[in-house]
Short mmCIF file of C-alpha atoms and ligand atoms in Angstrom, two decimals:
data_model
loop_
_atom_site.label_atom_id
_atom_site.label_comp_id
_atom_site.label_asym_id
_atom_site.label_seq_id
_atom_site.Cartn_x
_atom_site.Cartn_y
_atom_site.Cartn_z
CA MET A 1 0.00 0.00 0.00
CA LYS A 2 1.15 3.58 -0.62
CA VAL A 3 0.46 5.79 2.39
CA CYS A 4 0.99 9.51 2.92
CA ILE A 5 1.50 10.81 6.46
CA LEU A 6 0.81 14.52 6.80
CA GLY A 7 2.81 16.14 9.59
CA ALA A 8 6.24 14.87 10.64
CA GLY A 9 5.93 15.83 14.31
CA THR A 10 5.66 13.63 17.40
CA MET A 11 2.90 11.43 15.95
CA GLY A 12 3.49 11.72 12.20
CA ALA A 13 7.07 10.43 12.46
CA GLY A 14 6.02 7.51 14.68
CA ILE A 15 3.10 6.56 12.41
CA ALA A 16 5.36 6.75 9.33
CA GLN A 17 7.78 4.37 11.09
CA VAL A 18 4.95 1.90 11.81
CA PHE A 19 3.83 1.79 8.17
CA ALA A 20 7.40 1.61 6.80
CA GLN A 21 8.32 -1.21 9.22
CA ASN A 22 5.38 -3.17 7.86
CA GLY A 23 6.59 -2.88 4.28
CA HIS A 24 4.36 -0.05 3.06
CA GLU A 25 5.59 2.72 0.77
CA VAL A 26 5.42 5.92 2.85
CA VAL A 27 5.37 9.59 1.86
CA LEU A 28 6.13 11.73 4.93
CA ARG A 29 5.04 15.30 4.31
CA ASP A 30 5.35 18.48 6.37
CA ILE A 31 5.12 22.15 5.46
CA LYS A 32 8.83 23.03 5.89
CA GLU A 33 12.04 21.14 5.04
CA GLU A 34 13.34 21.51 8.59
CA PHE A 35 10.20 19.81 10.02
CA VAL A 36 10.45 16.97 7.50
CA GLU A 37 14.14 16.49 8.32
CA LYS A 38 13.43 16.50 12.06
CA GLY A 39 10.77 13.80 11.64
CA TYR A 40 12.97 11.67 9.41
CA SER A 41 15.94 11.86 11.78
CA PHE A 42 13.63 10.93 14.69
CA ILE A 43 12.79 7.72 12.80
CA GLU A 44 16.48 7.12 12.00
CA LYS A 45 17.34 7.42 15.70
CA ASN A 46 14.53 5.04 16.73
CA LEU A 47 15.67 2.45 14.20
CA ALA A 48 19.34 2.86 15.20
CA ARG A 49 18.29 2.13 18.79
CA MET A 50 16.53 -1.03 17.59
CA VAL A 51 19.71 -2.11 15.77
CA LYS A 52 21.76 -1.51 18.93
CA LYS A 53 19.31 -3.65 20.91
CA GLU A 54 19.62 -6.32 18.16
CA LYS A 55 15.87 -6.15 17.43
CA ILE A 56 16.55 -5.48 13.74
CA THR A 57 19.64 -5.70 11.53
CA GLU A 58 21.43 -2.75 9.93
CA GLU A 59 20.14 -4.00 6.54
CA LYS A 60 16.56 -4.03 7.83
CA LYS A 61 16.99 -0.48 9.12
CA ASP A 62 18.13 0.65 5.66
CA GLU A 63 15.24 -1.21 4.05
CA ILE A 64 12.71 0.53 6.36
CA LEU A 65 14.25 3.95 5.72
CA GLY A 66 14.20 3.15 1.99
CA ASN A 67 10.41 2.83 2.24
CA ILE A 68 10.10 6.47 3.36
CA LYS A 69 10.13 9.44 1.03
CA ALA A 70 10.32 12.70 3.00
CA THR A 71 8.92 15.72 1.18
CA VAL A 72 7.21 19.11 1.43
CA ASP A 73 5.32 18.57 -1.85
CA LEU A 74 1.68 17.55 -1.32
CA LYS A 75 1.49 16.29 -4.92
CA ASN A 76 3.24 13.14 -3.70
CA ALA A 77 -0.02 12.24 -1.94
CA ALA A 78 -1.94 12.09 -5.25
CA ASP A 79 -1.70 8.36 -5.97
CA CYS A 80 -1.72 7.15 -2.34
CA ASP A 81 -4.24 4.54 -1.18
CA LEU A 82 -4.44 6.20 2.22
CA VAL A 83 -3.53 9.54 3.79
CA VAL A 84 -3.15 9.75 7.58
CA GLU A 85 -3.28 13.38 8.68
CA ALA A 86 -1.27 14.10 11.84
CA ALA A 87 -1.00 17.90 11.72
CA VAL A 88 -1.95 20.27 14.53
CA GLU A 89 -5.13 19.71 16.60
CA ASN A 90 -7.07 22.61 15.13
CA MET A 91 -10.38 22.22 13.27
CA LYS A 92 -9.84 25.14 10.89
CA ILE A 93 -6.43 23.82 9.80
CA LYS A 94 -7.67 20.23 9.53
CA LYS A 95 -10.59 21.33 7.31
CA GLU A 96 -8.22 23.27 5.04
CA ILE A 97 -5.94 20.24 4.80
CA PHE A 98 -8.81 17.86 3.98
CA ALA A 99 -10.28 20.23 1.38
CA GLU A 100 -6.86 20.38 -0.30
CA LEU A 101 -6.38 16.61 -0.07
CA ASP A 102 -9.78 16.10 -1.70
CA GLN A 103 -8.56 18.13 -4.70
CA VAL A 104 -5.12 16.55 -4.93
CA CYS A 105 -5.83 12.87 -4.23
CA ASP A 106 -7.15 10.12 -6.44
CA ALA A 107 -10.83 9.21 -6.05
CA LYS A 108 -9.83 5.87 -4.43
CA THR A 109 -7.82 7.50 -1.60
CA ILE A 110 -9.09 7.05 1.97
CA LEU A 111 -8.51 10.17 4.05
CA ALA A 112 -7.89 9.40 7.74
CA SER A 113 -7.24 11.78 10.62
CA ASN A 114 -5.15 11.01 13.70
CA THR A 115 -7.12 13.67 15.59
CA SER A 116 -7.13 13.30 19.39
CA SER A 117 -10.53 14.79 20.01
CA LEU A 118 -12.14 16.52 17.03
CA SER A 119 -15.29 15.63 15.07
CA ILE A 120 -14.64 13.36 12.07
CA THR A 121 -18.05 14.38 10.67
CA GLU A 122 -17.01 18.04 10.63
CA ILE A 123 -13.62 17.27 9.06
CA ALA A 124 -15.35 15.08 6.44
CA VAL A 125 -17.71 17.82 5.23
CA ALA A 126 -14.68 19.74 3.98
CA THR A 127 -14.43 17.02 1.29
CA LYS A 128 -16.68 15.61 -1.43
CA ARG A 129 -15.97 12.08 -0.22
CA PRO A 130 -17.22 11.97 3.40
CA GLU A 131 -17.78 8.20 3.05
CA LYS A 132 -14.00 7.81 2.67
CA VAL A 133 -13.10 9.93 5.72
CA ILE A 134 -12.38 8.20 9.04
CA GLY A 135 -10.52 8.62 12.34
CA MET A 136 -7.41 6.45 12.76
CA HIS A 137 -6.17 7.45 16.19
CA PHE A 138 -2.73 6.09 17.11
CA PHE A 139 -1.19 6.46 20.57
CA ASN A 140 2.13 7.91 21.59
CA PRO A 141 4.74 6.47 21.05
CA ALA A 142 3.09 5.03 17.93
CA PRO A 143 5.69 2.29 17.29
CA VAL A 144 5.11 0.92 20.82
CA MET A 145 1.45 1.45 21.72
CA LYS A 146 -0.92 -1.32 20.59
CA LEU A 147 -4.19 0.61 20.38
CA VAL A 148 -5.76 2.39 17.43
CA GLU A 149 -9.17 3.98 18.00
CA ILE A 150 -11.09 3.71 14.72
CA ILE A 151 -13.69 6.46 14.59
CA ARG A 152 -16.63 6.61 12.25
CA GLY A 153 -18.00 9.97 11.19
CA LEU A 154 -21.69 10.27 10.33
CA SER A 155 -21.08 9.34 6.67
CA THR A 156 -18.12 6.93 6.95
CA SER A 157 -18.95 3.84 4.87
CA ASP A 158 -18.71 0.27 6.18
CA GLU A 159 -16.22 -0.44 3.38
CA THR A 160 -13.90 2.33 4.61
CA PHE A 161 -14.26 1.13 8.20
CA GLU A 162 -13.48 -2.51 7.31
CA THR A 163 -10.45 -1.51 5.20
CA ILE A 164 -8.99 0.50 8.09
CA LYS A 165 -9.78 -2.20 10.65
CA GLU A 166 -8.00 -4.87 8.59
CA LEU A 167 -5.08 -2.55 7.93
CA THR A 168 -4.77 -1.75 11.66
CA GLU A 169 -4.53 -5.46 12.49
CA SER A 170 -1.99 -6.04 9.73
CA LEU A 171 0.19 -3.39 11.41
CA GLY A 172 0.23 -5.50 14.60
CA LYS A 173 -2.16 -3.11 16.37
CA GLU A 174 -5.54 -3.65 17.96
CA GLY A 175 -8.40 -1.51 16.69
CA VAL A 176 -11.39 -0.54 18.78
CA GLU A 177 -14.51 0.81 17.13
CA VAL A 178 -15.49 4.16 18.59
CA GLU A 179 -18.51 6.30 17.88
CA GLU A 180 -17.74 9.95 17.35
CA ALA A 181 -17.62 11.90 20.64
CA PRO A 182 -15.25 14.60 21.94
CA GLY A 183 -11.97 12.95 23.02
CA PHE A 184 -13.36 9.52 22.00
CA VAL A 185 -12.58 7.01 24.80
CA VAL A 186 -8.97 7.22 25.97
CA ASN A 187 -8.44 10.98 25.92
CA ARG A 188 -11.73 11.74 27.69
CA ILE A 189 -10.32 9.80 30.64
CA LEU A 190 -6.58 10.43 30.31
CA VAL A 191 -6.29 14.14 29.54
CA PRO A 192 -8.60 15.38 32.37
CA MET A 193 -6.42 13.23 34.66
CA ILE A 194 -3.32 15.09 33.43
CA ASN A 195 -5.16 18.42 33.87
CA GLU A 196 -6.01 17.38 37.46
CA ALA A 197 -2.35 16.56 38.15
CA VAL A 198 -1.45 20.08 36.93
CA GLY A 199 -4.01 21.45 39.43
CA ILE A 200 -2.53 19.39 42.25
CA LEU A 201 0.91 20.81 41.39
CA ALA A 202 -0.47 24.39 41.22
CA ASP A 203 -2.21 23.95 44.58
CA GLY A 204 1.11 22.96 46.15
CA VAL A 205 -0.30 19.61 47.33
CA ALA A 206 2.89 17.87 46.14
CA GLY A 207 5.89 18.49 43.87
CA ALA A 208 6.05 17.22 40.27
CA GLU A 209 8.21 14.20 41.05
CA ASP A 210 6.10 13.18 44.02
CA ILE A 211 2.85 13.50 42.03
CA ASP A 212 4.29 11.27 39.33
CA ASN A 213 5.75 8.76 41.77
CA ALA A 214 2.41 8.60 43.59
CA MET A 215 0.59 7.58 40.40
CA LYS A 216 3.35 5.19 39.30
CA LEU A 217 3.55 3.40 42.63
CA GLY A 218 -0.03 3.85 43.80
CA ALA A 219 -1.92 3.24 40.55
CA ASN A 220 0.67 1.21 38.59
CA HIS A 221 0.89 3.71 35.73
CA PRO A 222 4.04 3.24 33.58
CA ILE A 223 4.85 6.96 33.83
CA GLY A 224 3.29 9.70 35.97
CA PRO A 225 0.63 12.12 34.63
CA LEU A 226 2.98 15.12 34.37
CA ALA A 227 5.62 13.11 32.48
CA LEU A 228 2.81 11.83 30.27
CA GLY A 229 1.68 15.41 29.58
CA ASP A 230 5.27 16.18 28.59
CA LEU A 231 5.34 13.12 26.30
CA ILE A 232 2.04 14.01 24.59
CA GLY A 233 2.92 17.73 24.35
CA LEU A 234 1.30 20.25 26.70
CA ASP A 235 -0.07 22.19 23.71
CA VAL A 236 -1.83 19.04 22.51
CA CYS A 237 -3.21 18.46 26.06
CA LEU A 238 -4.52 22.04 26.12
CA PHE A 239 -6.16 21.65 22.67
CA ILE A 240 -7.89 18.48 23.87
CA MET A 241 -9.13 20.08 27.14
CA GLU A 242 -10.48 23.02 25.12
CA VAL A 243 -12.39 20.68 22.79
CA LEU A 244 -13.86 18.75 25.77
CA HIS A 245 -14.78 22.02 27.51
CA ASP A 246 -16.33 23.63 24.41
CA GLU A 247 -18.19 20.56 23.20
CA PHE A 248 -19.63 19.38 26.52
CA GLY A 249 -19.97 22.84 28.10
CA ASP A 250 -19.19 21.20 31.43
CA PRO A 251 -16.87 23.17 33.79
CA LYS A 252 -15.25 19.93 34.93
CA TYR A 253 -13.24 20.06 31.69
CA ARG A 254 -11.85 23.58 32.29
CA PRO A 255 -8.18 23.66 31.27
CA HIS A 256 -6.08 24.54 34.32
CA PRO A 257 -4.55 28.06 34.12
CA LEU A 258 -1.09 26.55 34.82
CA LEU A 259 -1.48 24.34 31.73
CA ARG A 260 -2.22 27.49 29.70
CA LYS A 261 0.74 29.29 31.26
CA MET A 262 3.12 26.46 30.37
CA VAL A 263 1.96 26.53 26.73
CA ARG A 264 2.21 30.33 26.58
CA GLY A 265 5.78 30.06 27.87
CA ASN A 266 6.60 27.48 25.14
CA LYS A 267 7.28 24.85 27.79
CA LEU A 268 5.58 22.16 25.74
CA GLY A 269 7.27 19.07 27.16
CA ARG A 270 9.72 16.75 25.39
CA LYS A 271 9.37 18.39 21.98
CA SER A 272 10.53 21.81 23.27
CA GLY A 273 13.10 20.39 25.73
CA GLU A 274 11.18 21.39 28.83
CA GLY A 275 7.73 20.96 30.35
CA PHE A 276 7.08 19.87 33.91
CA PHE A 277 10.48 18.15 33.61
CA LYS A 278 13.66 18.94 31.63
CA TYR A 279 14.81 16.78 28.68
C1 LIG B 301 -2.87 12.37 23.23
C2 LIG B 301 -3.50 11.31 22.46
O1 LIG B 301 -4.24 11.60 21.54
C3 LIG B 301 -3.40 9.89 22.78
C4 LIG B 301 -2.16 9.43 23.46
O2 LIG B 301 -1.21 9.08 22.80
S1 LIG B 301 -2.17 9.43 25.11
C5 LIG B 301 -0.59 8.77 25.56
C6 LIG B 301 -0.60 7.27 25.54
N1 LIG B 301 0.71 6.78 25.90
C7 LIG B 301 1.00 6.38 27.14
O3 LIG B 301 0.15 6.35 28.02
C8 LIG B 301 2.43 5.99 27.36
C9 LIG B 301 2.72 5.66 28.79
N2 LIG B 301 4.14 5.32 28.91
C10 LIG B 301 4.60 4.10 28.59
O4 LIG B 301 3.87 3.18 28.22
C11 LIG B 301 6.09 3.91 28.70
O5 LIG B 301 6.61 4.88 29.55
C12 LIG B 301 6.84 3.98 27.32
C13 LIG B 301 6.41 2.82 26.43
C14 LIG B 301 6.58 5.29 26.60
C15 LIG B 301 8.33 3.90 27.56
O6 LIG B 301 8.59 2.76 28.30
P1 LIG B 301 9.68 2.73 29.46
O7 LIG B 301 9.75 1.34 29.95
O8 LIG B 301 9.35 3.83 30.41
O9 LIG B 301 11.01 3.18 28.75
P2 LIG B 301 11.97 2.39 27.75
O10 LIG B 301 12.51 1.15 28.39
O11 LIG B 301 12.93 3.42 27.28
O12 LIG B 301 11.02 1.99 26.55
C16 LIG B 301 10.28 0.78 26.44
C17 LIG B 301 10.26 0.38 24.99
O13 LIG B 301 9.61 1.39 24.20
C18 LIG B 301 10.50 1.86 23.17
N3 LIG B 301 10.25 3.30 22.99
C19 LIG B 301 10.18 4.23 23.95
N4 LIG B 301 9.91 5.44 23.40
C20 LIG B 301 9.81 5.24 22.06
C21 LIG B 301 9.55 6.08 20.96
N5 LIG B 301 9.30 7.40 21.09
N6 LIG B 301 9.51 5.54 19.73
C22 LIG B 301 9.74 4.22 19.56
N7 LIG B 301 9.99 3.37 20.54
C23 LIG B 301 10.04 3.87 21.79
C24 LIG B 301 11.87 1.58 23.70
O14 LIG B 301 12.80 1.47 22.65
C25 LIG B 301 11.68 0.27 24.41
O15 LIG B 301 11.67 -0.78 23.47
P3 LIG B 301 12.04 -2.30 23.87
O16 LIG B 301 11.16 -2.71 25.01
O17 LIG B 301 11.76 -3.04 22.61
O18 LIG B 301 13.47 -2.27 24.25
N1 LIG B 302 1.09 14.03 20.84
C1 LIG B 302 0.36 12.97 21.07
O1 LIG B 302 0.61 12.25 22.05
C2 LIG B 302 -0.76 12.61 20.18
C3 LIG B 302 -1.26 13.51 19.25
N2 LIG B 302 -2.29 13.14 18.41
C4 LIG B 302 -2.80 14.04 17.40
O2 LIG B 302 -1.94 13.97 16.29
C5 LIG B 302 -1.88 15.24 15.63
C6 LIG B 302 -0.43 15.71 15.60
O3 LIG B 302 0.04 15.86 16.92
P1 LIG B 302 1.60 15.92 17.25
O4 LIG B 302 2.34 15.03 16.34
O5 LIG B 302 1.71 15.74 18.70
O6 LIG B 302 1.90 17.44 16.89
P2 LIG B 302 3.30 18.14 16.61
O7 LIG B 302 3.13 19.55 16.99
O8 LIG B 302 4.42 17.35 17.20
O9 LIG B 302 3.45 18.02 15.01
C7 LIG B 302 2.53 18.56 14.11
C8 LIG B 302 3.24 18.71 12.77
O10 LIG B 302 2.27 19.01 11.76
C9 LIG B 302 2.86 19.91 10.86
N3 LIG B 302 1.84 20.57 10.04
C10 LIG B 302 1.07 21.66 10.33
N4 LIG B 302 0.27 21.92 9.26
C11 LIG B 302 0.53 20.98 8.33
C12 LIG B 302 0.04 20.72 7.01
N5 LIG B 302 -0.87 21.51 6.43
N6 LIG B 302 0.54 19.66 6.31
C13 LIG B 302 1.48 18.87 6.87
N7 LIG B 302 1.98 19.09 8.10
C14 LIG B 302 1.52 20.12 8.81
C15 LIG B 302 3.65 20.86 11.75
O11 LIG B 302 4.62 21.56 11.01
C16 LIG B 302 4.25 19.87 12.76
O12 LIG B 302 5.51 19.36 12.32
C17 LIG B 302 -2.83 16.17 16.40
O13 LIG B 302 -4.09 16.14 15.80
C18 LIG B 302 -2.85 15.52 17.78
O14 LIG B 302 -4.00 15.84 18.50
C19 LIG B 302 -2.83 11.88 18.45
C20 LIG B 302 -2.33 10.93 19.31
C21 LIG B 302 -1.31 11.25 20.29
#
């Protein structure tokens, strides 16, 4: 299959790696050369670590990298069977991207979004092929996490759904079928938990390390909520809280002012080198 991944950031690079490792031809596209290069070198580093751990050979690494074409030119998406959009979590931008994809791509192309929280139905109406638009929500880090939430919009066809479900399984992932709802399943639980941890920190109940240790040792989480916020990206966490808050209109989803402050100060977590912890 030929797959285009739009956005070479935290998720786009990981998703591109997953497809390339499974033998698919991948076009990795971002809006600037420097972003494309950053995403590609992230994949190179991941694969080099796998070689060091003797999980794959040097030849396999080269073969996987050979499956990836990194580009800024959207025309490379034209003959793809599938596009997975992993650009910023913003409805206006996603609609612009999908409208453009609808013009550029072949009629056969399925257009999927890796959105964390937004309406697939609304994204789909930016195209003339809403039956071929679907949510394919990977989890971070994409090469490691087993789950993909597969989200139907109002007009997503059964054929599109079945194609994506089979593809998900062929990638070694497990797909769960999710009806469209803000934040779907995982993020409606996980991101308010992170927001609550930010509130606990702001209230001075405990320090960042103690909050994280408490949840690791007391709830058996692999990493604490603040480190998880840093892994996801605090800007992404804020976008998701804003969607939950706006869509449900329930004050329990209010983004904590400290979360906003961190994003305003460009302390976004791992991707900016500092969030609640330093990297
Ligand atoms: C916001 C959204 O829309 C949805 C989301 O994604 S929410 C976030 C969901 N993700 C989580 O909850 C992650 C929680 N954290 C974890 O599961 C673990 O901390 C972790 C898997 C990320 C790292 O595991 P760890 O044991 O702490 O560290 P580490 O030993 O370095 O890594 C474990 C494995 O993952 C691999 N790994 C870690 N980070 C990786 C990355 N970014 N890319 C690829 N592989 C990675 C490591 O190479 C290692 O592989 P092996 O076991 O094969 O050697
Ligand atoms: N960070 C996470 O843990 C997860 C994020 N997501 C979702 O995945 C999407 C991407 O998130 P991240 O990778 O974290 O963001 P990021 O900020 O790391 O990367 C986004 C990338 O998209 C690029 N981009 C912006 N407009 C574009 C366009 N028109 N075409 C191509 N690329 C474009 C940006 O230049 C940037 O490199 C968001 O919708 C987010 O909600 C989903 C699962 C987990």
